[in-house]
Coordinates of C-alpha atoms in Angstrom, one line a residue:
K1 CA 0.0 0.0 0.0
Y2 CA 1.0 3.6 -0.7
K3 CA 2.0 5.6 2.3
S4 CA 2.1 9.4 2.0
P5 CA 5.0 11.1 3.7
R6 CA 2.5 13.3 5.4
G7 CA 0.3 10.5 6.7
P8 CA -2.6 8.6 5.2
A9 CA -4.4 11.8 4.4
H10 CA -3.6 15.4 4.0
V11 CA -5.5 18.6 3.2
M12 CA -5.1 19.9 -0.4
A13 CA -5.8 23.6 -0.5
T14 CA -8.8 24.1 1.7
N15 CA -10.5 21.0 0.6
P16 CA -10.8 17.8 2.7
T17 CA -8.8 14.9 1.3
Y18 CA -10.3 11.6 0.6
G19 CA -7.2 9.6 -0.1
N20 CA -6.6 7.0 -2.8
N21 CA -9.2 4.4 -3.5
D22 CA -7.2 1.8 -1.5
L23 CA -6.6 4.0 1.5
P24 CA -9.0 4.4 4.4
L25 CA -11.0 7.6 4.5
Q26 CA -9.4 9.7 7.2
Q27 CA -9.0 13.3 8.3
N28 CA -5.7 14.7 9.6
S29 CA -7.0 13.8 13.1
G30 CA -7.2 10.2 12.1
G31 CA -10.9 9.9 12.5
P32 CA -13.3 8.7 9.8
I33 CA -15.0 11.2 7.6
K34 CA -18.3 11.0 5.6
E35 CA -18.3 10.3 1.9
T36 CA -20.3 13.5 1.4
P37 CA -18.7 16.6 2.9
A38 CA -20.9 18.6 5.3
Q39 CA -20.4 21.7 3.1
L40 CA -22.2 19.9 0.3
E41 CA -25.1 19.0 2.6
G42 CA -25.6 22.6 3.7
G43 CA -26.3 23.8 0.2
F44 CA -29.0 23.1 -2.4
Q45 CA -28.5 19.6 -3.7
C46 CA -28.6 19.6 -7.5
G47 CA -28.1 15.9 -7.9
N48 CA -25.2 14.3 -9.7
I49 CA -23.4 15.8 -12.7
P50 CA -24.3 13.6 -15.8
F51 CA -21.6 11.2 -17.1
T52 CA -19.5 11.8 -14.0
G53 CA -21.7 10.9 -11.0
I54 CA -20.1 13.8 -9.1
P55 CA -22.6 15.3 -6.5
L56 CA -23.2 19.0 -7.1
A57 CA -24.5 21.5 -4.5
V58 CA -25.1 25.2 -4.7
H59 CA -24.5 27.3 -1.6
K60 CA -27.5 29.1 -0.3
L61 CA -25.9 32.5 -0.9
F62 CA -25.1 31.9 -4.6
P63 CA -28.7 32.5 -5.8
A64 CA -28.9 35.5 -3.6
Y65 CA -25.7 36.8 -5.1
I66 CA -27.1 36.4 -8.6
V67 CA -30.3 38.2 -7.8
L68 CA -28.6 41.1 -5.9
S69 CA -26.0 41.5 -8.6
S70 CA -28.7 41.5 -11.3
I71 CA -30.7 44.1 -9.5
V72 CA -27.6 46.3 -9.1
G73 CA -26.9 45.8 -12.8
F74 CA -30.3 47.5 -13.6
I75 CA -29.7 50.5 -11.4
D76 CA -28.6 53.5 -13.4
A77 CA -28.3 51.4 -16.5
T78 CA -30.3 50.6 -19.6
T79 CA -32.4 47.5 -19.7
E80 CA -29.9 46.0 -22.2
A81 CA -27.0 46.6 -19.8
G82 CA -29.0 45.1 -16.9
L83 CA -29.8 42.0 -18.9
L84 CA -26.2 41.7 -20.0
N85 CA -25.1 41.9 -16.3
M86 CA -27.7 39.4 -15.3
L87 CA -26.5 36.9 -17.9
I88 CA -22.9 37.4 -16.8
V89 CA -23.4 36.9 -13.1
G90 CA -26.0 34.2 -13.6
P91 CA -25.7 31.3 -16.1
V92 CA -22.3 32.4 -17.5
L93 CA -20.6 32.6 -14.1
F94 CA -22.3 29.4 -13.0
S95 CA -21.2 27.4 -16.0
T96 CA -17.6 28.9 -16.1
V97 CA -17.0 28.0 -12.4
L98 CA -18.6 24.6 -12.9
V99 CA -16.4 23.7 -15.9
H100 CA -13.4 25.0 -13.9
E101 CA -14.2 22.7 -11.0
L102 CA -14.8 19.8 -13.4
G103 CA -11.3 20.4 -14.6
H104 CA -9.9 19.8 -11.1
C105 CA -12.1 16.7 -10.9
A106 CA -10.8 15.4 -14.3
G107 CA -7.2 15.9 -13.0
T108 CA -8.1 14.0 -9.9
F109 CA -9.6 11.1 -11.8
Y110 CA -6.5 11.1 -14.1
T111 CA -4.2 10.7 -11.2
G112 CA -6.2 8.0 -9.6
G113 CA -7.7 10.2 -6.8
R114 CA -11.3 10.4 -5.6
V115 CA -13.9 13.2 -5.9
A116 CA -16.5 13.7 -3.2
G117 CA -18.4 16.6 -4.8
I118 CA -18.5 20.1 -6.1
L119 CA -19.9 23.2 -4.2
L120 CA -20.6 26.4 -6.1
W121 CA -20.8 29.5 -4.0
P122 CA -20.5 33.3 -4.5
L123 CA -16.8 33.4 -4.4
G124 CA -16.3 30.6 -6.9
G125 CA -16.4 26.8 -6.4
L126 CA -14.8 24.1 -4.4
A127 CA -14.0 20.6 -5.7
F128 CA -13.7 18.2 -2.8
V129 CA -10.9 16.0 -4.1
G130 CA -8.2 13.8 -2.8
S131 CA -5.1 12.3 -4.4
S132 CA -2.1 10.2 -3.3
G133 CA -0.4 13.3 -2.0
E134 CA 2.5 13.2 -4.6
A135 CA 3.5 16.7 -5.6
R136 CA 3.2 16.0 -9.3
H137 CA -0.4 14.8 -8.8
N138 CA -1.3 17.8 -6.8
L139 CA 0.2 20.1 -9.4
L140 CA -1.7 18.4 -12.2
I141 CA -4.9 18.7 -10.3
S142 CA -4.3 22.3 -9.4
L143 CA -3.6 23.3 -13.0
A144 CA -6.4 21.3 -14.6
G145 CA -9.0 23.8 -13.4
P146 CA -7.5 26.9 -14.9
A147 CA -6.6 24.9 -18.1
T148 CA -10.3 24.7 -18.8
H149 CA -10.4 28.4 -19.4
L150 CA -8.3 28.1 -22.6
P151 CA -11.0 26.2 -24.6
Q152 CA -13.7 28.4 -23.0
S153 CA -11.9 31.5 -24.1
L154 CA -11.4 30.2 -27.6
F155 CA -15.2 29.3 -27.8
W156 CA -16.2 32.8 -26.8
L157 CA -13.7 34.5 -29.2
M158 CA -15.2 32.4 -32.0
M159 CA -18.7 33.4 -31.0
L160 CA -17.6 37.0 -31.0
A161 CA -16.0 36.7 -34.4
A162 CA -19.1 34.9 -35.8
G163 CA -21.5 37.5 -34.4
N164 CA -19.5 40.6 -35.2
Q165 CA -18.3 40.0 -38.8
G166 CA -14.9 38.8 -37.8
D167 CA -14.1 41.7 -35.4
V168 CA -12.8 40.4 -32.1
S169 CA -12.0 43.8 -30.5
M170 CA -12.8 43.8 -26.8
T171 CA -14.3 47.3 -26.7
L172 CA -18.0 47.4 -25.8
Q173 CA -19.9 48.8 -28.8
G174 CA -23.6 48.6 -27.7
D175 CA -24.5 45.5 -29.7
F176 CA -26.0 43.0 -27.2
G177 CA -24.7 39.7 -28.7
P178 CA -21.1 40.8 -29.4
D179 CA -21.0 42.7 -26.1
L180 CA -22.2 39.6 -24.3
C181 CA -19.3 37.7 -25.9
R182 CA -16.8 40.4 -24.9
R183 CA -18.0 40.5 -21.3
V184 CA -18.0 36.6 -21.1
E185 CA -14.5 36.5 -22.6
S186 CA -13.3 39.0 -20.0
T187 CA -14.9 37.0 -17.2
V188 CA -13.4 33.7 -18.5
L189 CA -9.9 35.3 -18.8
I190 CA -10.1 36.9 -15.3
A191 CA -11.2 33.6 -13.8
F192 CA -8.2 31.9 -15.5
I193 CA -5.8 33.6 -13.2
I194 CA -7.7 32.4 -10.1
P195 CA -6.9 28.8 -9.6

């Protein structure tokens, strides 16, 4: 059996570690932990992500953040600007963060680790993952999330080019579709630097 130099389990970032499939589930204290982290149970349970079986939960403050941010977007702005803001902080942010966390999960599966679930909350997302503890595995898992932003960015640049006669300038020009692509592109690129 594999023995980590830091004990049978360690904490990766702020997430609880669930160890390799052949290791007992333990916390740093040595006591058993549940398969589903308490943080997932405190949010809205959204079921399992198709094709992966990964449990997904949304923190109770995430919908409140979307509603409040959307309302703020309509204050002192046109209806179009408010709708644009609502799309950015709602479905676009949700999907971007979810794909980012799925990247961490894919890296975990690739290295033979385990995934307990994903929690989306106003400040981003948390993938509850555990690996063998080897530095190269942890590095791959850490980089896999931000790496998902490259194809996302290319997708939104292609959408911008297709909807704006090939122009991919990032200056907002008052056209709803292209401006949505520009704002999403900026959001995806900014989120790229936040692992």
